[in-house]
Tab-separated table of C-alpha atoms in Angstrom:
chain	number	residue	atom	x	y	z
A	1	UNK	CA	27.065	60.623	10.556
A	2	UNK	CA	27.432	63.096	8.258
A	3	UNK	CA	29.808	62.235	5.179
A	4	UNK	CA	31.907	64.640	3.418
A	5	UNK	CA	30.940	64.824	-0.465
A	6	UNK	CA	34.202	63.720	-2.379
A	7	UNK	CA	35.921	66.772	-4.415
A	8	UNK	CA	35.364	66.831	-7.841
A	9	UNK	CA	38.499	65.220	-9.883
A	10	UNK	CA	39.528	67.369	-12.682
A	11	UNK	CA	41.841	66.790	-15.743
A	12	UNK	CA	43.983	69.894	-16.048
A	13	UNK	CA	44.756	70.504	-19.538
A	14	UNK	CA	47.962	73.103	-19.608
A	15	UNK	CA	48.559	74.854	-22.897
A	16	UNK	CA	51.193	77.816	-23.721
A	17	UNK	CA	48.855	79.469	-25.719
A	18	UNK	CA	44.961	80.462	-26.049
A	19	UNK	CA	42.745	78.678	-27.554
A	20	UNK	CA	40.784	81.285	-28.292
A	21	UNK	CA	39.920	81.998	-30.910
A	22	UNK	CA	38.906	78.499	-32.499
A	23	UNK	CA	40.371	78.910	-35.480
A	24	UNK	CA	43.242	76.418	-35.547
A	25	UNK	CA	43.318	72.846	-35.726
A	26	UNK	CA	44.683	72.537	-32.307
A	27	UNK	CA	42.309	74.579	-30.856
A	28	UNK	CA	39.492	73.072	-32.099
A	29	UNK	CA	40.770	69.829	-30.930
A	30	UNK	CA	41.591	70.637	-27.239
A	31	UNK	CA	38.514	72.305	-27.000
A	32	UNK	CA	36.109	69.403	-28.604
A	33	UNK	CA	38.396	66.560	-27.081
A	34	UNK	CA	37.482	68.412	-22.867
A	35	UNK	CA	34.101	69.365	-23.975
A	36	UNK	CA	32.834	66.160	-24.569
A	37	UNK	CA	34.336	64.295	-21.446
A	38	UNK	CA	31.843	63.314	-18.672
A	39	UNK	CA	33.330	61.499	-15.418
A	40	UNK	CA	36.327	63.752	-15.078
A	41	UNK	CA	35.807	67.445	-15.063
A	42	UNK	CA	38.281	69.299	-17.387
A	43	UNK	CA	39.741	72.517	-16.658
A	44	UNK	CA	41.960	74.650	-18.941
A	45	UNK	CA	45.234	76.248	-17.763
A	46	UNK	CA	46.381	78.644	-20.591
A	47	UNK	CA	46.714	82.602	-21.058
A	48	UNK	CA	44.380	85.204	-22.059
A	49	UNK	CA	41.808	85.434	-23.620
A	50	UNK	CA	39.715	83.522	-21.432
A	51	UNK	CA	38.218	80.295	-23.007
A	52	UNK	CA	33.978	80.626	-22.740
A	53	UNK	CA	33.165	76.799	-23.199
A	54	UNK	CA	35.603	75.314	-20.246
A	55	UNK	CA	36.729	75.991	-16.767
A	56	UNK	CA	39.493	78.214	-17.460
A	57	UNK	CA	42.585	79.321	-14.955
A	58	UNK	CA	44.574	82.275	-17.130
A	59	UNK	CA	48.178	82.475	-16.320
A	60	UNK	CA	50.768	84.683	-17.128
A	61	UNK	CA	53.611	82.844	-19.554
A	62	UNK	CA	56.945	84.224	-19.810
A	63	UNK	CA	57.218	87.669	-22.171
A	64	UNK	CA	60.178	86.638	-24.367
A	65	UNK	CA	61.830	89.411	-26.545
A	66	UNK	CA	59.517	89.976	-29.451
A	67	UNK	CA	62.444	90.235	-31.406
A	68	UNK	CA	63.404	86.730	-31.423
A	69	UNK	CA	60.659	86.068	-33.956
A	70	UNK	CA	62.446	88.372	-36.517
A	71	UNK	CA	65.837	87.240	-35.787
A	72	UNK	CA	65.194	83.343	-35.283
A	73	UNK	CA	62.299	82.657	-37.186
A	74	UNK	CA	60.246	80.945	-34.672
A	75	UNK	CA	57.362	81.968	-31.996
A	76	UNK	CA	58.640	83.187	-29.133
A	77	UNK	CA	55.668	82.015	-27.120
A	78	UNK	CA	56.698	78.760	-27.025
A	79	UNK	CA	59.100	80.157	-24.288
A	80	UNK	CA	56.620	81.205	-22.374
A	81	UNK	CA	55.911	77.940	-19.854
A	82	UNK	CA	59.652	77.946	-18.374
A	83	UNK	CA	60.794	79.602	-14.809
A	84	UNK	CA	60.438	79.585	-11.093
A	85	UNK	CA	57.450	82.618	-11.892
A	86	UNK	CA	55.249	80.986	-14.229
A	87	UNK	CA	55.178	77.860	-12.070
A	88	UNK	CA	54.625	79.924	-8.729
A	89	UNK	CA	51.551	81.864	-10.632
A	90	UNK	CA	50.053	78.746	-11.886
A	91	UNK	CA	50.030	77.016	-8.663
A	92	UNK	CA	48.367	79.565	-7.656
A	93	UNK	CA	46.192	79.684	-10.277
A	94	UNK	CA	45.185	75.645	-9.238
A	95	UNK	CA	44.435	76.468	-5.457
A	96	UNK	CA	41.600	73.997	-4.177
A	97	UNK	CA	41.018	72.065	-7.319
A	98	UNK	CA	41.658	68.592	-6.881
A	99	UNK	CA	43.714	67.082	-9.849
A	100	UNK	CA	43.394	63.714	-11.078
A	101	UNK	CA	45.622	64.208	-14.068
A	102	UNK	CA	47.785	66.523	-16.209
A	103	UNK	CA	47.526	66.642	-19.880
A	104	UNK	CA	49.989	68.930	-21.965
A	105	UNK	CA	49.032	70.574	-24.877
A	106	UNK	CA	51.823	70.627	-27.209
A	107	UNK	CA	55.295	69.640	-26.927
A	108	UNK	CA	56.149	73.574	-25.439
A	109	UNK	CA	53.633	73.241	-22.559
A	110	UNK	CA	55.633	70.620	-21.007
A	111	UNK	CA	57.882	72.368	-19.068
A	112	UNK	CA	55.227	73.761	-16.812
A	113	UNK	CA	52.860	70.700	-17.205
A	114	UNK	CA	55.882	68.212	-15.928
A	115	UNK	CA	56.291	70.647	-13.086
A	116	UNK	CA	52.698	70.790	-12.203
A	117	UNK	CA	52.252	66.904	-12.915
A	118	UNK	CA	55.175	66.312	-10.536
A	119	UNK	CA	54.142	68.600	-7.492
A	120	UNK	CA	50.808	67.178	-7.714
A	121	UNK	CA	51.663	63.771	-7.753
A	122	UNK	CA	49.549	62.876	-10.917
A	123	UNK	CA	50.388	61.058	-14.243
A	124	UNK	CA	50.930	62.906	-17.243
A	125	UNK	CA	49.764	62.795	-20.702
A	126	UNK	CA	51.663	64.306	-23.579
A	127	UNK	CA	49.356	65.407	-26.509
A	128	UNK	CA	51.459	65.502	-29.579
A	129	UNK	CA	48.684	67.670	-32.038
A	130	UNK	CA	51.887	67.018	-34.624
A	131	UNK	CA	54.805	65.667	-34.056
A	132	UNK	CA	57.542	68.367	-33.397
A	133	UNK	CA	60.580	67.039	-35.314
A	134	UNK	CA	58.310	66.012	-38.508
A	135	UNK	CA	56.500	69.519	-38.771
A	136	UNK	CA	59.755	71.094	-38.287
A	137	UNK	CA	61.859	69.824	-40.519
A	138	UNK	CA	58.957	69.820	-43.013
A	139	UNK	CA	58.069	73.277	-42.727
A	140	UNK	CA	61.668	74.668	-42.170
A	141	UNK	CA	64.128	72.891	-42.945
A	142	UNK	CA	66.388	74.141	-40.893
A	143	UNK	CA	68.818	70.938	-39.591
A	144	UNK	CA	69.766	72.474	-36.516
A	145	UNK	CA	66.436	73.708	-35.240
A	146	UNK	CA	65.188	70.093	-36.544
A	147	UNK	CA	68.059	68.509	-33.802
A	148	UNK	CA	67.344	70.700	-31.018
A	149	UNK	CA	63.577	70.289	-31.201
A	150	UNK	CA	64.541	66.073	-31.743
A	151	UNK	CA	66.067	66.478	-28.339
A	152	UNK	CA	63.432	68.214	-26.441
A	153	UNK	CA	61.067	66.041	-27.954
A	154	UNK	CA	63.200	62.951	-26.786
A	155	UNK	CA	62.892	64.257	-23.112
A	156	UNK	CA	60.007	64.562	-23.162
A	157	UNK	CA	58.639	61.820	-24.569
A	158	UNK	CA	60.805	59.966	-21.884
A	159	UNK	CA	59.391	61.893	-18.730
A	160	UNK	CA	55.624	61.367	-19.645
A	161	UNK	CA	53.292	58.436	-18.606
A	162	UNK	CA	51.265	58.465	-21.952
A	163	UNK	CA	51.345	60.216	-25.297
A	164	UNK	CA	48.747	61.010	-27.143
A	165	UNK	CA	48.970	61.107	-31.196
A	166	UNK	CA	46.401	61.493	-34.050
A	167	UNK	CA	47.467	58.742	-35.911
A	168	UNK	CA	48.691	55.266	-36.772
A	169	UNK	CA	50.959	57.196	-38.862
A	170	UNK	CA	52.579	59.273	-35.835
A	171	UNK	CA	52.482	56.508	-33.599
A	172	UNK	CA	54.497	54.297	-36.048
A	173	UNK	CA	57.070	57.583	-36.178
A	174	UNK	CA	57.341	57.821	-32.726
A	175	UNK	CA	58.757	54.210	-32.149
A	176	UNK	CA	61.139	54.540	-35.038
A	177	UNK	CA	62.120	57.789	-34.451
A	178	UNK	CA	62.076	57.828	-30.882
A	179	UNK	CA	61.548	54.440	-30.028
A	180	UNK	CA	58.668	55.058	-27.218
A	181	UNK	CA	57.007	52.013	-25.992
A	182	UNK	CA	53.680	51.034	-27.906
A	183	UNK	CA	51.504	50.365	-24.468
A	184	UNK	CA	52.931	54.351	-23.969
A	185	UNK	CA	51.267	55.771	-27.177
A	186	UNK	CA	47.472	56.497	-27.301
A	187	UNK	CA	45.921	57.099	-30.408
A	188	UNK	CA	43.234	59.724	-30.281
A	189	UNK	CA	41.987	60.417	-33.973
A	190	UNK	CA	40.288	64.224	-35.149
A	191	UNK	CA	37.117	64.565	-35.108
A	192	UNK	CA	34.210	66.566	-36.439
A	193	UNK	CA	30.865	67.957	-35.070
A	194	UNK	CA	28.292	66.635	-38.043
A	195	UNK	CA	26.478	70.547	-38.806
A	196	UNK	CA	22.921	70.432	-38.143
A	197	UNK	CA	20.430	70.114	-41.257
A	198	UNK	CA	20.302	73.241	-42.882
A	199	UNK	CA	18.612	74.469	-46.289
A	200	UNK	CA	20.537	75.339	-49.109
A	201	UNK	CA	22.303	78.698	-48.537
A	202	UNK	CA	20.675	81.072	-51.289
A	203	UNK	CA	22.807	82.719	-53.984
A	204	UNK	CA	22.788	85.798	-51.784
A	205	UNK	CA	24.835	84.265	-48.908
A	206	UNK	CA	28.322	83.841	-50.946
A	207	UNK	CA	29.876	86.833	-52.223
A	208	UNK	CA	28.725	88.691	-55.182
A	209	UNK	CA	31.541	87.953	-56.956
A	210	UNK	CA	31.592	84.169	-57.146
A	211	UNK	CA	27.748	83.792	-57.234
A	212	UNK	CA	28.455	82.272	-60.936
A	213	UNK	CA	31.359	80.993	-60.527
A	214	UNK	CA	32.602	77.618	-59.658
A	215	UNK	CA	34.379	77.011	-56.374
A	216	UNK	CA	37.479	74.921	-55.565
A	217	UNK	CA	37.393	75.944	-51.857
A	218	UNK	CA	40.648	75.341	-49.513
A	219	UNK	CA	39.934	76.316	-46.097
A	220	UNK	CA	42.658	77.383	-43.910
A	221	UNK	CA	44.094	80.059	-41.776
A	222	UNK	CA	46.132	81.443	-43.975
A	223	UNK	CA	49.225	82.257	-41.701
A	224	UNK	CA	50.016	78.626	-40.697
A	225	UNK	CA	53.108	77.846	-42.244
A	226	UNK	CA	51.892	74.603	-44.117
A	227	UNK	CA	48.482	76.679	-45.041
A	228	UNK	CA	50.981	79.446	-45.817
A	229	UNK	CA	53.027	76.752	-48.420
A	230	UNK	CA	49.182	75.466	-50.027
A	231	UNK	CA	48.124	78.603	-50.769
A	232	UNK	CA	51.523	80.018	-52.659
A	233	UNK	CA	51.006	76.030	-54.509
A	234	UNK	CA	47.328	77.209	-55.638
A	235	UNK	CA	48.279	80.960	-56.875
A	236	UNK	CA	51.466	79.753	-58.550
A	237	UNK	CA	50.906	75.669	-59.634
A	238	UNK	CA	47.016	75.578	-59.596
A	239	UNK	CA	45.352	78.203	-61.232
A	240	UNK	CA	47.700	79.203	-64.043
A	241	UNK	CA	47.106	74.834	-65.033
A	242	UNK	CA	43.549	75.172	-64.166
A	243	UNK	CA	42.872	78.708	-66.125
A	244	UNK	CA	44.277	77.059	-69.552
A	245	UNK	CA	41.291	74.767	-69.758
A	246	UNK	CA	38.698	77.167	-67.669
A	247	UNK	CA	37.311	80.585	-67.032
A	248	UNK	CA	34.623	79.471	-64.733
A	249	UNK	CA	36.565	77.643	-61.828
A	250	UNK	CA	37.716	79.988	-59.237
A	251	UNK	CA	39.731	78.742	-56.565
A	252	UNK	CA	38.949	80.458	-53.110
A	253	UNK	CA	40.748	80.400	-49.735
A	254	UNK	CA	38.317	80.588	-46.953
A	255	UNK	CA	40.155	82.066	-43.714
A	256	UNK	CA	41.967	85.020	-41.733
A	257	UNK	CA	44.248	86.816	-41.290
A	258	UNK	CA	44.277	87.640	-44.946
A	259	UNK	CA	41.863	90.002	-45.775
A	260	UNK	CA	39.104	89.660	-48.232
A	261	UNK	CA	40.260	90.321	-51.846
A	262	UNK	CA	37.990	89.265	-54.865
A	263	UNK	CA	40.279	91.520	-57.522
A	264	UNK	CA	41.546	88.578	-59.414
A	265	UNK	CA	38.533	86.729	-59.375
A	266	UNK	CA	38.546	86.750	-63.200
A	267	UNK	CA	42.230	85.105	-62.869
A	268	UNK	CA	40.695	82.396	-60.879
A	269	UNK	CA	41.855	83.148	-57.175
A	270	UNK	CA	39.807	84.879	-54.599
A	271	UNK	CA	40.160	85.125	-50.763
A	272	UNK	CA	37.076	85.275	-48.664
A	273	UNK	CA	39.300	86.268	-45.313
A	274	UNK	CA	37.815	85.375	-42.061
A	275	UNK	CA	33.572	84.011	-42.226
A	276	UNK	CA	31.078	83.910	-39.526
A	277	UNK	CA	29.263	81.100	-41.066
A	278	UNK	CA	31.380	78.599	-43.052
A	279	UNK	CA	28.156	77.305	-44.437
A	280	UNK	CA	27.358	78.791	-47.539
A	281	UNK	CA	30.337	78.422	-49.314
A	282	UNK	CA	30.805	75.096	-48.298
A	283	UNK	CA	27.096	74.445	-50.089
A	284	UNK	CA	28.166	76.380	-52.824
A	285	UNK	CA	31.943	74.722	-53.491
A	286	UNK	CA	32.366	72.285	-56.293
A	287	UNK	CA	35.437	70.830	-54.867
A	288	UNK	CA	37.076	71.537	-51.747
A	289	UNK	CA	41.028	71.491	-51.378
A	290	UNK	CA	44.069	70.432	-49.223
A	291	UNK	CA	47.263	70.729	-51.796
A	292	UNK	CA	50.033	70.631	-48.343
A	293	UNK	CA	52.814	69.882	-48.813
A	294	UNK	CA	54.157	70.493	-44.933
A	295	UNK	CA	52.776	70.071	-41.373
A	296	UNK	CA	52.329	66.897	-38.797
A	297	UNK	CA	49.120	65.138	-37.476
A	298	UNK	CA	45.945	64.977	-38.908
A	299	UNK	CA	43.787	67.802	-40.893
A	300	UNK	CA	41.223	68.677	-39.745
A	301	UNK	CA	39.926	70.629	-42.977
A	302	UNK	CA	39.322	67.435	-44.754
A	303	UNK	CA	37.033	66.136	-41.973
A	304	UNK	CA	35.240	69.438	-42.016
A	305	UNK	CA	34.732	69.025	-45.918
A	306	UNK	CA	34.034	65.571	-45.317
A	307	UNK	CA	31.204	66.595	-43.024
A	308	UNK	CA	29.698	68.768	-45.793
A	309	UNK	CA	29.126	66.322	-48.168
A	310	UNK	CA	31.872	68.049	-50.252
A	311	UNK	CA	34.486	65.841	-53.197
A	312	UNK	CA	38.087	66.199	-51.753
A	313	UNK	CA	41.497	66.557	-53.714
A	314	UNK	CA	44.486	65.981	-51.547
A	315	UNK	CA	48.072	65.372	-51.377
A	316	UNK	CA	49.260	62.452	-50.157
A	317	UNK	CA	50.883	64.462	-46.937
A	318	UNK	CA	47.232	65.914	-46.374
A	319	UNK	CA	45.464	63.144	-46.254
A	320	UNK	CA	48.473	61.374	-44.059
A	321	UNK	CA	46.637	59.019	-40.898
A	322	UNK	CA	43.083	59.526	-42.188
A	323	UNK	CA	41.006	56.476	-43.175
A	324	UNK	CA	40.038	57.969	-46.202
A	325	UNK	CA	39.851	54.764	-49.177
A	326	UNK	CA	41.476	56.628	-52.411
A	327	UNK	CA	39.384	56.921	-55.256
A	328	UNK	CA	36.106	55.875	-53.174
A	329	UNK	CA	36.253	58.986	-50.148
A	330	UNK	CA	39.053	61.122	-51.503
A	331	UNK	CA	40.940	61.856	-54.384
A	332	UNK	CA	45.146	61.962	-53.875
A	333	UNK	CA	46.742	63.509	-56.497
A	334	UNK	CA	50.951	65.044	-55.495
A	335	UNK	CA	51.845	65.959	-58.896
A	336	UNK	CA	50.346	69.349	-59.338
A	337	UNK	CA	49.417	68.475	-63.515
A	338	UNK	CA	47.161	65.699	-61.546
A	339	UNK	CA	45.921	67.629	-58.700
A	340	UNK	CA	44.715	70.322	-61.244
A	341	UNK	CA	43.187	67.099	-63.911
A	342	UNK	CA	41.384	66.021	-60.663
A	343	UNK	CA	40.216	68.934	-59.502
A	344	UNK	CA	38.774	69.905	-63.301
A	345	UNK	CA	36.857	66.016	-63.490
A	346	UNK	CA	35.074	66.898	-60.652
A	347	UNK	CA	34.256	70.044	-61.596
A	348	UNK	CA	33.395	69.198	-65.011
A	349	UNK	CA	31.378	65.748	-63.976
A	350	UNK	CA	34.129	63.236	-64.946
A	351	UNK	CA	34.413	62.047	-61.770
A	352	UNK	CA	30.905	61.350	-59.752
A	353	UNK	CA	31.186	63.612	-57.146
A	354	UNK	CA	28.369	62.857	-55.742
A	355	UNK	CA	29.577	59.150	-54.512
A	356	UNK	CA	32.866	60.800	-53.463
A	357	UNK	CA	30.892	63.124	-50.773
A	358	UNK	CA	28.716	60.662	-49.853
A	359	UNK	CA	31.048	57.822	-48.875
A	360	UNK	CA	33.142	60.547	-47.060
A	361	UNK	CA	30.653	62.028	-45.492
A	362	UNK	CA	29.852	58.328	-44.381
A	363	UNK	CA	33.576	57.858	-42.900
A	364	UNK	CA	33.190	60.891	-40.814
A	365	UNK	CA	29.924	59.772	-39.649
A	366	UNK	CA	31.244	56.072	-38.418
A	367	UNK	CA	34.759	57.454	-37.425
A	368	UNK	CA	35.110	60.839	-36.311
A	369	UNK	CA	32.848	61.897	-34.523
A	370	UNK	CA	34.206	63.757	-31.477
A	371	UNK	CA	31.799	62.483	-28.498
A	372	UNK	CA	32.857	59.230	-29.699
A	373	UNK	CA	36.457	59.871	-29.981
A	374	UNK	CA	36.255	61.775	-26.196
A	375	UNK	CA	34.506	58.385	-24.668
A	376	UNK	CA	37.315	55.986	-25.900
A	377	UNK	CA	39.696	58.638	-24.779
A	378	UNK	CA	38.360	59.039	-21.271
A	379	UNK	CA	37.704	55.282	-20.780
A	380	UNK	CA	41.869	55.080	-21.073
A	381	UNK	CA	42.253	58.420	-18.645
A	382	UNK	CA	40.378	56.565	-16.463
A	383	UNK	CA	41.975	53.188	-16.604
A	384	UNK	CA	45.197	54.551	-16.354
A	385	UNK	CA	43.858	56.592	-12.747
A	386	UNK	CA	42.593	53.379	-11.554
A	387	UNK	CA	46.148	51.860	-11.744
A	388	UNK	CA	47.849	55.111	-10.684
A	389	UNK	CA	48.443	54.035	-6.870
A	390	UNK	CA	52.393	54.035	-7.571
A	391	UNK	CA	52.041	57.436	-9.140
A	392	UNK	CA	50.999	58.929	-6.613
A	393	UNK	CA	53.439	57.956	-3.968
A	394	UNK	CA	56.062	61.161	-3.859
A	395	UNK	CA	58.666	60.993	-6.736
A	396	UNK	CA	62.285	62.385	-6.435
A	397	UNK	CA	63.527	64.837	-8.661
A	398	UNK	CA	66.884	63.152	-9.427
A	399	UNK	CA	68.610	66.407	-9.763
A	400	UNK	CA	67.698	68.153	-6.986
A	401	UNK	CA	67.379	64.832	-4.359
A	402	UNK	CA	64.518	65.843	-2.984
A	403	UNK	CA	60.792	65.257	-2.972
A	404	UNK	CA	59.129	67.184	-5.960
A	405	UNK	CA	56.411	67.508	-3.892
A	406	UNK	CA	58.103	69.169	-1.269
């Protein structure tokens, strides 16, 4: 008798937005995090442009009024998973894959995932990359925007079977704040890709003008709010402090959109804009930098320094849920006459530097490495399938009073 192969089970990962190109952390977390699974079979729901490294379905979000940015202040894509039309194209989207399991992508995919997870039948995972309320109230302070995004937040932390945070930090904020369950929370850490072995990037491969120059290096796209916050901190706190005691320290952002401007390289700031190959000014930099002040989760720009064998100065906030010893892996400094006498020790040999990147570079290599991180993750995705029989018995949407699956 002839026996049927079994489908395929696939984790659907629904996000509102690309994640191409990889140039945010969340990006290069959902993408690292699927990639490196191996018993499930990941596939990405999000919109154009179509991701190259994973099974991708593209769906059409919701077009909300460009305007709203301008007016309100905030994206307006994070509208874009609500209504009967986004849900009908992105079952469609889905035909004839079999679903084991929905995970949501941020806190404004989970209209459409809860939808999705619902009609399917499957449990669903909330990844919070930040948490909502903390980044916004940090980043805007706006109290009312704070207590609506508290309340979606609170919903949704309510309707999912896990959620998945970055930190011991976050998941200690999520049970105060919203008191959620500890056997609910996961935590799934950042990670990092260890670069190959490469040789030392000549002289030629950084810029002409900060071949003889000393770099402080903060890497960043630089029209991310909290990036947006660090980099106004380093033209108007860090290098007017740093340029009274030096000429030769130049303090460089690394990352789009801003494009490349090396006029006030002599005043100690320069901006690279966007790099192919991250490489050569990492082996070049001094010091590398993460002066936020703002933003949730955990950065992944000191894991990437980390990974380079680079000496880190950070804020407290920037180093927040990373098990980074002070004074051995990282250097936290917050007031900005510290961060700057921190920064210059390094640079001038006070500090070893040396030790610093080594020991860090150790951390990452014991800790965070992502097909590590993916293994523990998909050992709980699969545990929690395995005791899914309940969850998969037809649930009522209590509104309605019908089967969701119906």
């Amino acid at each position: 008798m002839n026996v049927m192969p079994e489908k395929p089970k696939h984790l659907l990962c629904v996000s509102y937005h690309s994640t191409v190109p990889h140039n945010t952390g969340a990006n290069v977390r959902i993408v690292n995090l699927l990639r490196h699974l191996r018993a499930l079979r990941p596939v990405l729901l999000a919109p154009a442009p179509q991701e190259q490294e994973l099974a991708h379905r593209v769906f059409v979000p919701r077009q909300a009024p460009p305007f709203i940015r301008q007016t309100l202040g905030f994206n307006p894509a994070i509208l874009g998973c609500y209504g009967e039309a986004v849900f009908g194209r992105a079952r469609q989207a889905l035909a004839a894959l079999e679903i084991a399991a929905v995970q949501c992508e941020h806190l404004w995919s989970f209209p459409l995932a809860q939808r999705l997870a619902r009609a399917l039948r499957v449990p669903l995972i909330l990844i919070e990359h930040n948490l909502e309320v903390v980044y916004v109230e940090r980043t805007y302070r706006l109290p009312l925007l704070a207590q609506i995004t508290a309340r979606v937040e609170r919903r949704a932390l309510a309707a999912c079977d896990r959620v998945v945070v970055c930190s011991e930090v976050d998941a200690r904020l999520l049970a105060e704040r919203f008191s959620t369950p500890a056997e609910k929370i996961w935590i799934v850490p950042n990670g990092i890709t260890l670069p190959a072995p490469r040789r030392e990037a000549p002289a030629a491969a950084v810029p002409a003008p900060l071949r003889h120059k000393k770099l402080a290096l903060f890497l960043g796209k630089t029209n991310y709010p909290p990036n947006a916050e660090a980099i106004r901190v380093l033209r108007e706190e860090l290098v007017p402090r740093a340029q009274a005691h030096t000429r030769d320290l130049v303090f460089v952002v690394v990352g789009g959109p801003h494009e490349p401007d090396y006029s006030r390289v002599e005043q100690g700031l320069a901006f690279t804009g966007f790099v192919d190959d991250l490489q050569p000014l990492l082996q070049h930099a001094t010091v590398c930098l993460a002066p936020l002040l703002s933003g949730s989760g955990t950065r992944l720009k000191i894991l990437e320094y980390a990974a380079h064998a680079k000496p880190i100065v950070a804020t407290s906030v920037a180093a927040e849920g990373l098990h980074f010893e002070k004074g051995r892996e990282i250097v936290i400094a917050d007031g900005w006459d510290e961060f700057v006498q921190a920064v210059l020790q390094v640079a001038q040999g006070k500090i070893d530097a040396s030790a610093l990147a080594r020991n860090a570079l150790q951390k990452v290599t014991d800790e965070y490495q992502w097909q590590a991180i993916a293994g523990r993750y998909e050992a709980q995705l699969l545990e929690l399938l395995a005791g899914n029989v309940a969850a998969r018995e037809p649930r009522t949407d209590r509104r309605q009073g019908v089967s969701a699956a119906a």
